[in-house]
Amino acid sequence: MNVVAGSLVVLAACTGVLGQSLESKDLMHRAVLDQEGKFVMLWTPRDEDIVIEVQVATKGYVGLGFSPNGGMRDADIVLGWVNGEGKVTLEDRFATGNSEPRKDKLQSVTLLSGFENDTHTVLRFSRPWATCDDEDFELSGDTVRVIWAFGKDDQIAWHEKRGTKSMYLQEPQFSLPTLGNDVKTWDLVSDNISLPDDLRTLYWCKLFKMPNITKKTQIIGFVHHTVLYECNLLIV
Ligand SMILES: *[C@@H]1O[C@H](CO)[C@@H](O)[C@H](O)[C@H]1NC(C)=O
Ligand SMILES: *[C@@H]1O[C@H](CO)[C@@H](O)[C@H](O)[C@H]1NC(C)=O
Ligand SMILES: *[C@@H]1O[C@H](CO)[C@@H](O)[C@H](O)[C@H]1NC(C)=O
């Protein structure tokens, strides 16, 4: 793998945790889980819980789960659907294998809103990070395998489509502040470094010449490090 490692001198501020209000239509993060853009997940991590919205191109049922390995076995699954009368159902379930997940004794998801239009089913719910229910998966700051599925109708027996994606749910929101005209950035770039595959950590040193600075200047921010994750797609 060839990676261009570098650091960019620029100010990045973290805006912290969003308020508890659910008024805001826009959730913090958005990810398309499938290749056709039919399954979209939006979410906002909060202190105690996570708010998730799924927007799925189906009028059938929708499932979103957290799985130890990307498969259905032992996955913690939220299943929901909107019936012909517009009644929304959302259930906290648990899969023991590749069969219809059964309902948890303790329901740990809270339906916030849901509807179905001519093309989509949209469900918004919250769920605590830790539910103290051993039929649930404890969500944390670790990367989690999210599994998704949806059906043609509200019969749960068959998936129309399904898949899995590794996601980092506690990702905070970063926003770049507007920088004044007097702010300059300086890119420090090391070209074309091959990372050896037998080393856990590679330190690469390089000397850079400072830009000419003629008056007193302050460094107001820098990128300390960036992290790249390698994800293995597990097809079951
Ligand atoms: C149904 O809702 C989805 C999600 O909000 C939206 O993208 C889509 O355009 C809507 N479709 C119609 C026909 O209104
Ligand atoms: C990058 O490094 C590799 C291996 O040292 C070399 O074969 C390749 O030509 C280099 N590419 C560039 C764009 O310098
Ligand atoms: C930076 O300053 C040095 C010394 O004054 C000068 O020789 C050099 O040409 C300057 N470089 C640039 C890019 O302005």
CSV table of C-alpha atoms and ligand atoms in Angstrom, one decimal:
chain,number,residue,atom,x,y,z
A,1,MET,CA,0.0,0.0,0.0
A,2,ASN,CA,1.4,3.4,-0.9
A,3,VAL,CA,0.2,6.2,1.3
A,4,VAL,CA,1.0,9.8,1.2
A,5,ALA,CA,1.5,10.8,4.8
A,6,GLY,CA,1.4,14.4,5.6
A,7,SER,CA,0.1,17.0,8.0
A,8,LEU,CA,-1.8,20.1,7.3
A,9,VAL,CA,-1.4,23.1,9.5
A,10,VAL,CA,-5.0,24.2,9.9
A,11,LEU,CA,-7.3,24.8,12.8
A,12,ALA,CA,-9.9,22.1,13.4
A,13,ALA,CA,-12.4,22.6,16.2
A,14,CYS,CA,-14.7,20.1,17.7
A,15,THR,CA,-18.2,21.5,18.3
A,16,GLY,CA,-19.0,19.1,21.1
A,17,VAL,CA,-22.1,17.2,21.8
A,18,LEU,CA,-25.3,18.4,20.1
A,19,GLY,CA,-28.1,19.6,22.4
A,20,GLN,CA,-30.8,17.2,23.4
A,21,SER,CA,-33.4,18.8,21.1
A,22,LEU,CA,-34.7,16.7,18.3
A,23,GLU,CA,-36.1,19.7,16.5
A,24,SER,CA,-33.2,19.9,14.1
A,25,LYS,CA,-34.1,18.1,11.0
A,26,ASP,CA,-30.6,17.2,10.1
A,27,LEU,CA,-28.7,14.6,12.0
A,28,MET,CA,-25.0,14.9,12.4
A,29,HIS,CA,-23.8,12.1,10.1
A,30,ARG,CA,-25.1,10.4,7.0
A,31,ALA,CA,-24.0,7.1,5.3
A,32,VAL,CA,-25.3,5.2,2.4
A,33,LEU,CA,-25.1,1.5,3.4
A,34,ASP,CA,-25.7,-0.2,0.1
A,35,GLN,CA,-24.4,0.3,-3.4
A,36,GLU,CA,-27.6,1.4,-5.0
A,37,GLY,CA,-28.3,4.2,-2.5
A,38,LYS,CA,-31.5,2.6,-1.3
A,39,PHE,CA,-30.5,2.3,2.4
A,40,VAL,CA,-29.4,5.6,4.0
A,41,MET,CA,-28.6,5.9,7.7
A,42,LEU,CA,-28.4,9.2,9.5
A,43,TRP,CA,-27.3,9.5,13.1
A,44,THR,CA,-26.2,11.7,16.0
A,45,PRO,CA,-24.2,10.4,18.9
A,46,ARG,CA,-25.2,12.0,22.2
A,47,ASP,CA,-23.9,11.5,25.7
A,48,GLU,CA,-26.1,8.7,26.8
A,49,ASP,CA,-27.6,7.5,23.6
A,50,ILE,CA,-27.6,7.6,19.8
A,51,VAL,CA,-30.3,8.9,17.6
A,52,ILE,CA,-30.6,6.9,14.3
A,53,GLU,CA,-32.8,7.5,11.3
A,54,VAL,CA,-33.1,5.1,8.4
A,55,GLN,CA,-34.5,6.2,5.1
A,56,VAL,CA,-35.0,3.2,2.9
A,57,ALA,CA,-36.4,2.8,-0.6
A,58,THR,CA,-39.1,0.3,0.3
A,59,LYS,CA,-42.6,0.2,1.6
A,60,GLY,CA,-41.8,-3.0,3.3
A,61,TYR,CA,-40.1,-3.7,6.6
A,62,VAL,CA,-36.7,-2.3,7.4
A,63,GLY,CA,-34.0,-3.8,9.7
A,64,LEU,CA,-30.8,-2.4,11.1
A,65,GLY,CA,-28.6,-4.4,13.4
A,66,PHE,CA,-25.3,-4.5,15.3
A,67,SER,CA,-23.4,-7.7,14.8
A,68,PRO,CA,-20.3,-9.3,16.3
A,69,ASN,CA,-19.0,-10.4,12.9
A,70,GLY,CA,-21.3,-9.1,10.2
A,71,GLY,CA,-23.6,-12.0,10.1
A,72,MET,CA,-27.1,-12.4,11.6
A,73,ARG,CA,-26.2,-14.8,14.4
A,74,ASP,CA,-26.1,-13.0,17.8
A,75,ALA,CA,-26.9,-9.7,16.1
A,76,ASP,CA,-28.9,-7.1,17.9
A,77,ILE,CA,-31.6,-6.0,15.4
A,78,VAL,CA,-34.1,-3.1,15.2
A,79,LEU,CA,-37.0,-4.0,13.0
A,80,GLY,CA,-39.6,-1.6,11.9
A,81,TRP,CA,-42.4,-1.0,9.4
A,82,VAL,CA,-45.3,1.3,8.6
A,83,ASN,CA,-48.6,-0.4,7.7
A,84,GLY,CA,-51.2,0.7,5.2
A,85,GLU,CA,-52.9,2.9,7.8
A,86,GLY,CA,-49.6,4.7,8.6
A,87,LYS,CA,-49.2,2.9,11.9
A,88,VAL,CA,-45.5,2.7,12.8
A,89,THR,CA,-44.1,-0.4,14.6
A,90,LEU,CA,-40.5,-0.6,15.9
A,91,GLU,CA,-39.1,-3.6,17.7
A,92,ASP,CA,-35.9,-4.4,19.5
A,93,ARG,CA,-35.0,-8.0,18.4
A,94,PHE,CA,-32.2,-10.5,18.7
A,95,ALA,CA,-31.1,-13.0,16.1
A,96,THR,CA,-30.0,-16.5,17.0
A,97,GLY,CA,-29.2,-17.5,13.4
A,98,ASN,CA,-30.4,-16.9,9.9
A,99,SER,CA,-34.1,-16.9,10.9
A,100,GLU,CA,-36.6,-14.3,12.0
A,101,PRO,CA,-35.1,-12.5,14.9
A,102,ARG,CA,-37.2,-12.8,18.1
A,103,LYS,CA,-38.3,-9.9,20.2
A,104,ASP,CA,-36.2,-9.0,23.2
A,105,LYS,CA,-37.9,-9.2,26.6
A,106,LEU,CA,-36.6,-5.8,27.3
A,107,GLN,CA,-37.3,-3.2,24.6
A,108,SER,CA,-34.4,-0.8,24.5
A,109,VAL,CA,-35.2,1.4,21.5
A,110,THR,CA,-37.5,4.4,21.5
A,111,LEU,CA,-39.4,5.3,18.4
A,112,LEU,CA,-39.1,9.0,17.8
A,113,SER,CA,-40.9,9.3,14.4
A,114,GLY,CA,-41.7,7.3,11.4
A,115,PHE,CA,-43.6,7.5,8.1
A,116,GLU,CA,-43.9,5.9,4.7
A,117,ASN,CA,-44.4,7.8,1.5
A,118,ASP,CA,-44.8,6.5,-2.1
A,119,THR,CA,-41.2,5.3,-2.3
A,120,HIS,CA,-39.6,5.2,1.2
A,121,THR,CA,-39.9,4.1,4.8
A,122,VAL,CA,-38.4,6.5,7.2
A,123,LEU,CA,-37.9,5.6,10.9
A,124,ARG,CA,-36.2,7.6,13.6
A,125,PHE,CA,-35.3,6.1,17.0
A,126,SER,CA,-33.0,6.4,19.9
A,127,ARG,CA,-31.1,3.7,21.8
A,128,PRO,CA,-28.8,4.0,24.8
A,129,TRP,CA,-25.1,3.1,24.2
A,130,ALA,CA,-25.3,0.5,26.9
A,131,THR,CA,-28.7,-1.0,27.5
A,132,CYS,CA,-27.9,-3.4,30.4
A,133,ASP,CA,-29.8,-6.1,28.4
A,134,ASP,CA,-27.7,-9.2,27.5
A,135,GLU,CA,-29.9,-9.6,24.4
A,136,ASP,CA,-28.4,-6.2,23.2
A,137,PHE,CA,-25.1,-5.4,21.7
A,138,GLU,CA,-23.1,-2.8,23.7
A,139,LEU,CA,-22.3,0.1,21.4
A,140,SER,CA,-19.2,2.1,22.2
A,141,GLY,CA,-16.4,4.1,20.7
A,142,ASP,CA,-15.3,1.0,18.8
A,143,THR,CA,-16.0,0.3,15.1
A,144,VAL,CA,-19.1,-1.8,14.9
A,145,ARG,CA,-20.5,-4.0,12.1
A,146,VAL,CA,-23.8,-2.6,11.1
A,147,ILE,CA,-26.0,-5.0,9.3
A,148,TRP,CA,-29.1,-3.9,7.3
A,149,ALA,CA,-31.9,-5.5,5.4
A,150,PHE,CA,-35.2,-4.6,4.0
A,151,GLY,CA,-38.2,-6.4,2.5
A,152,LYS,CA,-40.6,-5.9,-0.3
A,153,ASP,CA,-43.5,-5.9,2.1
A,154,ASP,CA,-44.0,-6.0,5.9
A,155,GLN,CA,-43.6,-9.9,6.0
A,156,ILE,CA,-40.3,-10.4,7.9
A,157,ALA,CA,-39.6,-13.8,6.5
A,158,TRP,CA,-37.6,-12.8,3.4
A,159,HIS,CA,-35.0,-10.1,2.8
A,160,GLU,CA,-35.2,-8.2,-0.5
A,161,LYS,CA,-31.7,-6.9,0.0
A,162,ARG,CA,-29.2,-7.1,2.9
A,163,GLY,CA,-25.6,-6.1,3.7
A,164,THR,CA,-23.1,-5.1,6.2
A,165,LYS,CA,-20.9,-2.1,6.8
A,166,SER,CA,-18.2,-1.3,9.4
A,167,MET,CA,-19.0,2.0,11.1
A,168,TYR,CA,-17.7,4.3,13.8
A,169,LEU,CA,-20.8,5.7,15.4
A,170,GLN,CA,-19.3,8.0,18.0
A,171,GLU,CA,-17.6,10.2,15.4
A,172,PRO,CA,-17.9,13.8,16.6
A,173,GLN,CA,-18.8,16.6,14.3
A,174,PHE,CA,-15.8,18.6,13.0
A,175,SER,CA,-16.3,21.9,11.4
A,176,LEU,CA,-13.7,24.1,9.9
A,177,PRO,CA,-13.9,27.6,11.2
A,178,THR,CA,-13.7,30.4,8.6
A,179,LEU,CA,-10.1,31.5,8.5
A,180,GLY,CA,-9.2,35.1,8.0
A,181,ASN,CA,-7.0,36.4,5.2
A,182,ASP,CA,-4.1,36.6,7.6
A,183,VAL,CA,-4.2,32.9,8.2
A,184,LYS,CA,-1.8,30.8,6.1
A,185,THR,CA,-1.6,27.0,6.0
A,186,TRP,CA,1.5,25.0,5.4
A,187,ASP,CA,1.3,21.5,4.0
A,188,LEU,CA,4.1,19.1,5.0
A,189,VAL,CA,3.9,16.2,2.6
A,190,SER,CA,6.1,13.1,2.3
A,191,ASP,CA,5.7,11.7,-1.1
A,192,ASN,CA,5.2,8.1,-2.0
A,193,ILE,CA,6.1,6.2,1.1
A,194,SER,CA,5.5,2.4,1.1
A,195,LEU,CA,4.4,1.1,4.5
A,196,PRO,CA,6.3,-2.1,5.3
A,197,ASP,CA,3.8,-4.9,6.2
A,198,ASP,CA,6.0,-6.3,8.9
A,199,LEU,CA,6.1,-3.2,11.1
A,200,ARG,CA,3.5,-2.1,13.6
A,201,THR,CA,4.7,1.5,13.5
A,202,LEU,CA,6.8,3.3,11.0
A,203,TYR,CA,8.5,6.6,11.9
A,204,TRP,CA,9.5,8.6,8.9
A,205,CYS,CA,11.6,11.7,9.3
A,206,LYS,CA,12.1,14.5,6.8
A,207,LEU,CA,13.5,18.0,7.0
A,208,PHE,CA,11.4,20.8,5.7
A,209,LYS,CA,12.4,24.4,5.1
A,210,MET,CA,10.2,26.9,6.8
A,211,PRO,CA,8.4,29.5,4.6
A,212,ASN,CA,10.0,32.9,5.0
A,213,ILE,CA,8.3,34.7,7.8
A,214,THR,CA,9.0,38.3,8.2
A,215,LYS,CA,6.9,39.3,11.2
A,216,LYS,CA,5.8,37.8,14.5
A,217,THR,CA,3.4,34.9,13.7
A,218,GLN,CA,1.5,32.4,15.8
A,219,ILE,CA,0.6,28.8,15.1
A,220,ILE,CA,-3.1,28.5,15.8
A,221,GLY,CA,-3.6,24.9,15.0
A,222,PHE,CA,-2.1,21.7,13.5
A,223,VAL,CA,-3.2,18.2,12.7
A,224,HIS,CA,-1.5,15.9,15.2
A,225,HIS,CA,-2.3,12.6,13.5
A,226,THR,CA,-4.8,10.9,11.2
A,227,VAL,CA,-6.0,7.3,11.5
A,228,LEU,CA,-6.7,5.0,8.6
A,229,TYR,CA,-8.8,2.0,9.2
A,230,GLU,CA,-8.7,-1.1,7.0
A,231,CYS,CA,-12.1,-2.9,6.9
A,232,ASN,CA,-12.7,-6.4,5.8
A,233,LEU,CA,-15.9,-7.0,4.0
A,234,LEU,CA,-17.4,-10.3,5.2
A,235,ILE,CA,-19.9,-11.8,2.9
A,236,VAL,CA,-22.0,-14.4,4.6
B,1,LIG,C1,-40.1,9.9,0.5
B,1,LIG,O1,-39.2,10.2,1.6
B,1,LIG,C2,-37.8,10.1,1.2
B,1,LIG,C3,-37.0,10.3,2.5
B,1,LIG,O2,-37.3,11.4,3.2
B,1,LIG,C4,-37.5,11.1,0.2
B,1,LIG,O3,-36.1,11.0,-0.2
B,1,LIG,C5,-38.3,10.8,-1.1
B,1,LIG,O4,-38.1,11.8,-2.0
B,1,LIG,C6,-39.8,10.9,-0.7
B,1,LIG,N1,-40.5,10.4,-1.9
B,1,LIG,C7,-41.7,11.0,-2.3
B,1,LIG,C8,-42.3,10.4,-3.4
B,1,LIG,O5,-42.1,12.0,-1.7
B,2,LIG,C1,6.9,5.3,-5.6
B,2,LIG,O1,7.8,4.4,-5.1
B,2,LIG,C2,7.9,3.1,-5.8
B,2,LIG,C3,8.7,2.2,-5.0
B,2,LIG,O2,9.9,2.8,-4.5
B,2,LIG,C4,8.4,3.4,-7.3
B,2,LIG,O3,8.4,2.2,-8.0
B,2,LIG,C5,7.5,4.4,-7.9
B,2,LIG,O4,7.9,4.8,-9.2
B,2,LIG,C6,7.3,5.7,-7.1
B,2,LIG,N1,6.3,6.5,-7.6
B,2,LIG,C7,6.4,7.8,-7.7
B,2,LIG,C8,5.2,8.6,-8.3
B,2,LIG,O5,7.4,8.4,-7.4
B,3,LIG,C1,13.6,33.6,1.9
B,3,LIG,O1,14.6,34.4,2.5
B,3,LIG,C2,15.9,34.2,2.1
B,3,LIG,C3,16.8,35.0,3.0
B,3,LIG,O2,16.4,36.3,3.1
B,3,LIG,C4,16.1,34.5,0.6
B,3,LIG,O3,17.3,34.2,0.2
B,3,LIG,C5,15.1,33.6,-0.1
B,3,LIG,O4,15.1,33.9,-1.5
B,3,LIG,C6,13.7,33.8,0.4
B,3,LIG,N1,12.8,32.8,-0.2
B,3,LIG,C7,11.6,33.1,-0.7
B,3,LIG,C8,10.8,32.0,-1.3
B,3,LIG,O5,11.1,34.2,-0.7
